[in-house]
XYZ file of C-alpha atoms in Angstrom:
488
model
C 89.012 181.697 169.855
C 86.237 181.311 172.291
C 83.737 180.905 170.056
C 85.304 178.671 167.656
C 85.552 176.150 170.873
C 82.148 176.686 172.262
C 81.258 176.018 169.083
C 83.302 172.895 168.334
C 81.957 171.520 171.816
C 78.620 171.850 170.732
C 78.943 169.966 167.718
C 80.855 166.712 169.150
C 77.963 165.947 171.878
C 75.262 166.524 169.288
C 77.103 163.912 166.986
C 77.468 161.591 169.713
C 73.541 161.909 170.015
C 72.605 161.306 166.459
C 75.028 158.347 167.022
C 73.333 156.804 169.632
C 70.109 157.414 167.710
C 70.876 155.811 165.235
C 72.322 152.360 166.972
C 68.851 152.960 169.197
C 67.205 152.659 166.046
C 68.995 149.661 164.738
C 68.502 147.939 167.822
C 64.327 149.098 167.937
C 64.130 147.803 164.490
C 65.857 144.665 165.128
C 63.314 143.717 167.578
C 60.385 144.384 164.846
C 61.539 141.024 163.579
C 63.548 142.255 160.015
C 66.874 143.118 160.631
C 69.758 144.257 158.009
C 73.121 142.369 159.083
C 75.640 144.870 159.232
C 78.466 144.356 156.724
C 81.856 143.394 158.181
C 84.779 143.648 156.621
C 85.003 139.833 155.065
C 81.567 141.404 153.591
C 83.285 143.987 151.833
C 84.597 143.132 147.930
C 88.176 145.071 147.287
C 89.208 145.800 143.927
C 92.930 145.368 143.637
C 94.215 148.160 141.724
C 96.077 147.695 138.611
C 100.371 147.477 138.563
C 102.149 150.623 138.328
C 103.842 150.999 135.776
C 105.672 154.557 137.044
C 105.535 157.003 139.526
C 103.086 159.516 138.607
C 100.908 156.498 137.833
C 101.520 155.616 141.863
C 100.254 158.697 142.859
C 97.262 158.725 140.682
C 96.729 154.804 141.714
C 96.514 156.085 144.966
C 94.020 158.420 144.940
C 92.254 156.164 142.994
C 92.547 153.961 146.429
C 91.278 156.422 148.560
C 88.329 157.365 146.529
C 87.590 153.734 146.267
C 87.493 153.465 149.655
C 85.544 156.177 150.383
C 82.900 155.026 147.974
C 82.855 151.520 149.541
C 82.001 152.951 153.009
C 79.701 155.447 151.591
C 77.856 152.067 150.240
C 78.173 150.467 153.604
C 76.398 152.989 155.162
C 73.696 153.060 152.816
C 72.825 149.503 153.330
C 71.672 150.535 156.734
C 69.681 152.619 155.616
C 65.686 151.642 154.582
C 63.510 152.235 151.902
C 60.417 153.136 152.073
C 58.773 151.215 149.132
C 60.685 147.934 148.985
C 62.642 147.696 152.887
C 66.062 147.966 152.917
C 68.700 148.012 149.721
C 72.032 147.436 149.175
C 72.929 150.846 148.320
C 71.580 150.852 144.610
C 71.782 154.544 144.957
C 75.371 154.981 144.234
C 76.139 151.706 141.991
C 76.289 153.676 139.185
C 79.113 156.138 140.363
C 80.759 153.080 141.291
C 80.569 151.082 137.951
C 81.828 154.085 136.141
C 84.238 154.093 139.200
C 85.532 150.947 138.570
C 85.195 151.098 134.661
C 87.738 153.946 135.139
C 90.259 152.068 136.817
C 89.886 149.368 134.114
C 90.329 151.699 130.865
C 92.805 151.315 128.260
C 94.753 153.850 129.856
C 95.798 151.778 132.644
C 96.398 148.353 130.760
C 96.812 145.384 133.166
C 99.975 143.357 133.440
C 99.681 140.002 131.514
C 102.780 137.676 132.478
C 104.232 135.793 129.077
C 103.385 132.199 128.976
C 106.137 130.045 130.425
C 106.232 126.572 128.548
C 108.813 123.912 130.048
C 111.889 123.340 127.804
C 110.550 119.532 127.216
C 107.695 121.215 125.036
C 109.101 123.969 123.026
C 109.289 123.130 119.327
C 112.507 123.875 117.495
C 112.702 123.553 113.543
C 114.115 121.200 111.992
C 115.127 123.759 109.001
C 116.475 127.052 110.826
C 116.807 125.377 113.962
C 114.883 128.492 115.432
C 112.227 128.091 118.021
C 108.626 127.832 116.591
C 106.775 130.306 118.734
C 103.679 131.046 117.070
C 101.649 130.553 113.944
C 101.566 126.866 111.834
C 103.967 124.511 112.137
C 104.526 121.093 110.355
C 105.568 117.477 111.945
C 107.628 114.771 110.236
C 108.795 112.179 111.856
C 109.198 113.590 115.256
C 110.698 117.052 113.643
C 108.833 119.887 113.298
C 109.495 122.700 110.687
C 107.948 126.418 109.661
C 106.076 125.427 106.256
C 108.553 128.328 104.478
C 111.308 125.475 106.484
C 109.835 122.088 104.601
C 111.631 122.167 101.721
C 112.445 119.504 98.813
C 115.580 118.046 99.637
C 116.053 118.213 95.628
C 114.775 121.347 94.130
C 114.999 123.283 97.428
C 111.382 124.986 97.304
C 108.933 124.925 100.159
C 106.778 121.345 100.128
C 103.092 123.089 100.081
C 101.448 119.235 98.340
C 99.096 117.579 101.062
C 101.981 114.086 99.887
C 105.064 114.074 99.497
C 108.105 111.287 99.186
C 110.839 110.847 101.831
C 114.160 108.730 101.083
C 115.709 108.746 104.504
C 115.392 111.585 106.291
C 115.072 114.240 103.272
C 111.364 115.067 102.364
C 110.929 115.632 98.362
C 108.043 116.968 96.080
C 106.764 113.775 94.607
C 107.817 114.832 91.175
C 111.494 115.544 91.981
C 111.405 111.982 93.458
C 110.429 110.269 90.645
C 113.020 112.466 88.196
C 115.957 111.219 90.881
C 114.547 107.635 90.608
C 112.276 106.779 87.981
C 114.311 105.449 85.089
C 114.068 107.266 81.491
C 114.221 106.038 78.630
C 116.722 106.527 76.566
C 115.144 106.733 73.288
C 112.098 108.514 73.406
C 113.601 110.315 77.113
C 109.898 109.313 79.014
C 109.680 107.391 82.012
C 109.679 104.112 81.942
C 106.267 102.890 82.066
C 105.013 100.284 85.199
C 103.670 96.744 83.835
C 100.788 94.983 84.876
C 102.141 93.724 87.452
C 103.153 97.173 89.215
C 106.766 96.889 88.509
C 109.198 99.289 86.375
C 110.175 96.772 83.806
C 112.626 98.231 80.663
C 115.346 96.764 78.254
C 119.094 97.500 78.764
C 121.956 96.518 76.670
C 124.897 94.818 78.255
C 127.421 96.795 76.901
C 126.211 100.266 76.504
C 123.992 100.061 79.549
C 121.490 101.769 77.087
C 117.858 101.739 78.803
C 115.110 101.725 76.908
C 111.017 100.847 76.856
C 110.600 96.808 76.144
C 108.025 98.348 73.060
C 111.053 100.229 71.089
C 111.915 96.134 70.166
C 109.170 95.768 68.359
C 107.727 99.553 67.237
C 110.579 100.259 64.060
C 113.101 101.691 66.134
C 116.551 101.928 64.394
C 119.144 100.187 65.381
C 122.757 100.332 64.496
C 124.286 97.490 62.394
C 127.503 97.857 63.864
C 127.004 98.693 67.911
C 123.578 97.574 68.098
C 122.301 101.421 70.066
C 118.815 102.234 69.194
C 118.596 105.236 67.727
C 117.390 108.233 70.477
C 114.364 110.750 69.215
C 116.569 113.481 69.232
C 118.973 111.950 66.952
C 118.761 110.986 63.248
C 121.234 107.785 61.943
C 122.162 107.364 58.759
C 120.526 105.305 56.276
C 122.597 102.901 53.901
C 120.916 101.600 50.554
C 120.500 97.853 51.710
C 118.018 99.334 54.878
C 120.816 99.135 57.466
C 121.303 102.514 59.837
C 124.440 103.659 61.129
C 125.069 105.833 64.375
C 127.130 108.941 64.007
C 129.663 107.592 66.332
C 130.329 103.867 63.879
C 129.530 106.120 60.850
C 133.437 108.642 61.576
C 134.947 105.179 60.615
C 132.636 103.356 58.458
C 134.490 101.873 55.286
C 132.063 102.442 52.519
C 133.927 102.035 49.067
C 135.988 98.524 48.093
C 139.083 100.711 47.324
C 139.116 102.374 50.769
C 139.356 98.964 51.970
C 142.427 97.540 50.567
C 144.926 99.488 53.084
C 143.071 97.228 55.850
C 143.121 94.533 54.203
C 146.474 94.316 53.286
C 147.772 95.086 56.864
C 145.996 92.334 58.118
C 147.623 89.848 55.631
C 151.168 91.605 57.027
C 149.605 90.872 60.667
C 149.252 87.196 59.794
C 152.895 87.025 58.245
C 154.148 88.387 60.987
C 153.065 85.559 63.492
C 154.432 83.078 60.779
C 151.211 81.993 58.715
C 151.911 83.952 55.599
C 149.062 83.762 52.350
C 151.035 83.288 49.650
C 148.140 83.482 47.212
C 146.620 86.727 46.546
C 142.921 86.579 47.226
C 140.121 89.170 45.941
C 138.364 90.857 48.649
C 135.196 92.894 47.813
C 132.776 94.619 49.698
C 129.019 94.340 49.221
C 125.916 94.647 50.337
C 123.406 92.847 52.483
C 121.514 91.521 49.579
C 124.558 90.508 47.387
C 126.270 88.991 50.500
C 122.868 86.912 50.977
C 122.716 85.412 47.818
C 126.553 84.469 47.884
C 125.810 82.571 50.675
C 123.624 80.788 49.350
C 125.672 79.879 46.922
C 128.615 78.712 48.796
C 128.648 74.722 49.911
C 128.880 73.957 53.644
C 128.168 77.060 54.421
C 128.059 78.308 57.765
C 125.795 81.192 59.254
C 126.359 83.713 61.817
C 122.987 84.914 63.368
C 121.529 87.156 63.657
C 123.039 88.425 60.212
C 125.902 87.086 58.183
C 128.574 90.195 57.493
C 131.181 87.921 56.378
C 132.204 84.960 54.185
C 135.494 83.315 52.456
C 134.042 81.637 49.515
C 135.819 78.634 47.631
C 132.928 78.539 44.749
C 132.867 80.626 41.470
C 130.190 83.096 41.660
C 129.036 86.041 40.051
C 128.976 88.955 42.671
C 128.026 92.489 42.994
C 130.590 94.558 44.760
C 130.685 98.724 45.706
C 133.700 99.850 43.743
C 132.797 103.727 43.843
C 133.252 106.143 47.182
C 129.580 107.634 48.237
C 128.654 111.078 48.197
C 126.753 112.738 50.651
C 123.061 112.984 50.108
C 121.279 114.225 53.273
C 121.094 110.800 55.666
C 121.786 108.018 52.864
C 124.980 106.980 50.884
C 124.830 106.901 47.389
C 127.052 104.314 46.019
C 127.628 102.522 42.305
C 127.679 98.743 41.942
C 129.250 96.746 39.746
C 129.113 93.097 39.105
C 132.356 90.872 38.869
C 133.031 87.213 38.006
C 134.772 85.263 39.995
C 137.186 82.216 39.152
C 138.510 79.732 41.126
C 142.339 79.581 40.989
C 142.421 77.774 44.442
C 140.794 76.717 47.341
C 139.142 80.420 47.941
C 137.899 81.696 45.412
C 137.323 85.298 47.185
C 136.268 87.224 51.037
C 133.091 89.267 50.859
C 133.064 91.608 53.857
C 129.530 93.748 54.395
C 130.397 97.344 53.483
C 129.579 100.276 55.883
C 130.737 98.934 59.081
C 133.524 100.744 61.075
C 136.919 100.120 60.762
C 137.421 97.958 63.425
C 134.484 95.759 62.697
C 135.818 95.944 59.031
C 138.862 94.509 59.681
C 137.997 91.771 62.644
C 135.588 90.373 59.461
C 138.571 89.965 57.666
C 140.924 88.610 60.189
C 138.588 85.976 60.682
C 137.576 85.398 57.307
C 141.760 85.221 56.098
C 142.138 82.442 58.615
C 139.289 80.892 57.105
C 141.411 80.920 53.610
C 144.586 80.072 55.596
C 143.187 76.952 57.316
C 142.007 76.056 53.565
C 145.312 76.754 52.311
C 147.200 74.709 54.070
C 145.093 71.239 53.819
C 142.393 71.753 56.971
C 139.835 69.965 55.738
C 136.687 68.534 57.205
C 136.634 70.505 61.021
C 134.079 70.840 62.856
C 132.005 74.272 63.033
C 133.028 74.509 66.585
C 136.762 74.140 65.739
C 136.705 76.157 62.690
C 134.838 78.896 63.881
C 136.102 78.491 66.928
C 140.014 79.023 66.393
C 138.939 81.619 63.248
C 137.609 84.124 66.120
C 140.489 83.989 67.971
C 142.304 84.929 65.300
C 139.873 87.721 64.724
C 139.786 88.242 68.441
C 143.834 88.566 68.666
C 143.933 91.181 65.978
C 141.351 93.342 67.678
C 143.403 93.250 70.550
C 146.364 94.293 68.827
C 144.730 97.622 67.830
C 142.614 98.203 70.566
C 145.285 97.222 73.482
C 148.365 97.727 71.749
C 150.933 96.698 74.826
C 149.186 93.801 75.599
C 148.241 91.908 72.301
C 151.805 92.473 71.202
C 153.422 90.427 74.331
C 150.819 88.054 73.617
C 152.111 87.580 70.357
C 155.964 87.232 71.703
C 154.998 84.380 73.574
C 153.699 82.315 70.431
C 155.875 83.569 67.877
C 158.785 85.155 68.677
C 159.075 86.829 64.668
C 156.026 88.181 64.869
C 155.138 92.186 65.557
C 152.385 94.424 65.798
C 151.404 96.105 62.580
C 149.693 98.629 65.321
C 152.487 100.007 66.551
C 152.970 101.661 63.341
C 149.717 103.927 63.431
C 148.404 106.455 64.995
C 146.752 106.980 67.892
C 143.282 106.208 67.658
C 140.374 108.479 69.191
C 138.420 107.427 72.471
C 134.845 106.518 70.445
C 136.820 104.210 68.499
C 138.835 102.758 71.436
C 135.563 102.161 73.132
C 134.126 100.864 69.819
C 136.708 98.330 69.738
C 136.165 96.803 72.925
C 132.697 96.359 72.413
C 133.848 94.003 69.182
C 136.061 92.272 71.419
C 133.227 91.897 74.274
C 130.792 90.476 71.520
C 133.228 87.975 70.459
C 133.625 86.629 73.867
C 130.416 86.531 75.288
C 128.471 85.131 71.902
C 125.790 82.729 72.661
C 126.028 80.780 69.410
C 127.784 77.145 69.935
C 129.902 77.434 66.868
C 131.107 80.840 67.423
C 130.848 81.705 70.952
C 131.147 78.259 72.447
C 134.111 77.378 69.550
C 135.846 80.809 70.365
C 135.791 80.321 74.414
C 137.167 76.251 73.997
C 139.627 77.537 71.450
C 140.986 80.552 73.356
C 141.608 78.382 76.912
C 143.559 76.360 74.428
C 145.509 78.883 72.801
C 146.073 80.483 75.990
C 147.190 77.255 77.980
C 149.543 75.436 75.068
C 150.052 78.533 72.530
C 149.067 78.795 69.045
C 151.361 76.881 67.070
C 150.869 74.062 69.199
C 146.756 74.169 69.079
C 146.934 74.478 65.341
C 149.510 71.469 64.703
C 146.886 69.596 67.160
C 144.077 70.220 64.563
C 145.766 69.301 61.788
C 146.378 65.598 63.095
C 143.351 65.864 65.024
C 140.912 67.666 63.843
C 140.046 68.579 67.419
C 141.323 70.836 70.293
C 142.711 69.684 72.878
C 141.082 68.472 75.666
């Protein structure tokens, strides 16, 4: 125990002298005019150690701490501390324990702490597809929305919009090609769009009934075109091809009256049509059917006659004439009708000599020809002589027109006819049902019978039909007979 303090005594004063030495010798070489300033504390660079992440990584941290500290003293003291060759150094002796120190401390086993980015609620993105928040990779803008690019999507098709353009209607983006399918018209016979003119615009036909669309160059480039409903005939389907050039659709071809035989059942209702509403035909006039060329040449024939444009498909003749009629029914031969003339004489035994109806036209058609054509014969019949187009043709398509009706709108043609003749009835009401094509068939007769732009037969009809309507039949056609015009 004794020794051990003598000992321990010993040591502290000799420490205390090579203490004061060394200040003495700080001071001594102070005063040879280079002095080292002695590093303070603000002097002294700490390293903040990394954040915890447990508690055996605290206890490690710290001992980390302490050994940093140590080490920073150490090089303290060694900056006091001169060198021979160069003066004094800031403790370049131990820099490269303490890089590997400090390179330690800064391994991958300690990562650092790294916050996550805070961004203000005013500039987060949100997509305008999921309606997720966008928080990294691309995004897209439109129109102050911003979307994923698997979001953008054709509001159309519903695939992702990857073209640098694209086409917007509203708010809904579209691939430019779905666009144009939703708006560009087609046409409906060759099913391409519609081509832009010179001027830049989307110019095509349509008709006014149908509301068939079509490329202005189908007028002139051979299309087909019905006789009877005036559709052009689509690509995709093939008409059928009568022996005088005409074409018929598939939908006027289920009714089409093709052989002169078929026809008399028509024809003879319509003469019990006309009886009914008092104006009975007491003679018994041929009726024929025949072809474009035949019908042609008859009226050329005929005296006073007057033509329908753009094509003639009736006529009540009062001449004699040699004509060429279709007598036999046709058989099917691929698209075309094969049919048998036969040429017949006619005498004159009255004032009409015969009606020539165009054969191969639908029922309907068929028999508004001959409604029109059997006034024609009436209004020669009983004295009418000398009218004017307008007035002949005029009050012969009403008659036409009323008979359409009477087939087409059963209900309503028949309490038209009431009202003018209270003997008459509707031949219609004694047949069958008819099928929606036809239906829809007939009113497109009736629609071209009221809006024709010719004066004698469109301008006659629409004069004689306000008359009809406001004073009544009977009374319009006593007016004529005294007259020879409508009333005013």
């Amino acid at each position: 125990m004794g020794d051990y303090s003598s000992s321990r005594s010993e040591r502290r004063p000799s420490f205390m002298k090579w203490l004061s030495k060394l200040f003495k010798g700080g001071s001594n070489r102070g005063r040879g005019g280079r002095r080292l300033q002695e590093p303070d504390e603000e002097n002294i660079a700490w390293r903040a150690p990394p954040r915890p992440f447990d508690d055996g990584s605290r206890a490690h941290n710290r001992e980390n701490d302490d050994l940093g500290h140590a080490m920073s003293r150490s090089s303290a003291e060694d900056l006091k501390r001169p060198n021979a060759h160069e003066g004094y150094n800031w403790g370049t002796d131990n820099d490269d324990y303490g890089k590997a120190l400090q390179d330690s401390l800064n391994s991958s086993a300690y990562p650092p702490y790294n916050a996550a980015p805070y961004y203000p609620r005013d500039y987060r993105k949100i997509c305008g597809g999921c309606n997720q928040e966008i928080l990294y990779g691309n995004c897209l803008g439109c129109l102050d929305t911003y979307f994923h690019p698997d979001c953008f999507r054709c509001h159309a098709c519903q695939y992702p919009i990857t073209e640098r353009e694209f086409s917007l209607s509203g708010k809904h983006p579209y691939h430019k090609s779905c666009f144009k399918e939703l708006t560009h018209p087609k046409c409906e016979v060759c099913f391409q769009f519609i081509p832009i003119n010179a001027a830049g615009l989307i110019e095509y036909r349509c008709h006014p009934f149908w509301s068939q669309k079509y490329c202005p160059s189908h007028e002139y480039d051979y299309t087909s075109r019905c006789c009877s409903c005036e559709r052009l005939e689509p690509r995709n389907v093939k008409y059928y091809r009568l022996e005088d050039g005409r074409s018929l659709c598939m939908e006027c071809m289920e009714s089409a009256i093709i052989d002169t035989g078929d026809c008399q059942p028509l024809y003879h209702s319509i003469r019990d049509y006309y009886e009914g509403m008092n104006m009975k035909i007491g003679q018994q006039i041929p009726m024929l059917l025949v072809a474009r060329e035949a019908l042609n040449e008859a009226i050329v024939g005929e005296k006073n006659a007057v033509h329908h444009m753009p094509e003639t498909r009736g006529i009540c003749l009062s001449e004699e004439q040699t004509i060429t009629s279709i007598h036999r029914k046709p058989r099917h031969g691929g698209h075309r009708r094969m049919t048998r003339t036969q040429n017949q004489m006619l005498v004159r035994r009255c004032e009409v000599t015969a009606i020539l109806v165009l054969y191969g036209l639908p029922r309907l058609l068929t028999g508004a020809i001959l409604a029109h054509e059997l006034m024609h014969a009436w209004l020669r019949l009983k004295g009418y002589r000398n009218l004017n187009p307008e007035v002949e043709e005029g009050i012969c398509q009403v008659l036409s027109y009323m008979w359409l009706e009477s087939e087409v709108m059963p209900s309503t043609s028949a309490a038209a006819a009431s009202s003018s003749y209270p003997s008459s009835s509707s031949s219609s009401s004694k047949k069958g049902a008819k099928s929606h094509v036809e239906n829809k068939l007939g009113e497109f007769f009736l629609n071209q019978i009221a809006n024709d732009s010719s004066p004698a037969y469109g301008g006659g009809f629409r004069a004689a039909n306000e008359a009809v309507n406001k004073y009544g039949l009977r009374a319009i056609l006593d007016h004529i007979r005294y007259t020879g015009l409508l009333p005013e």
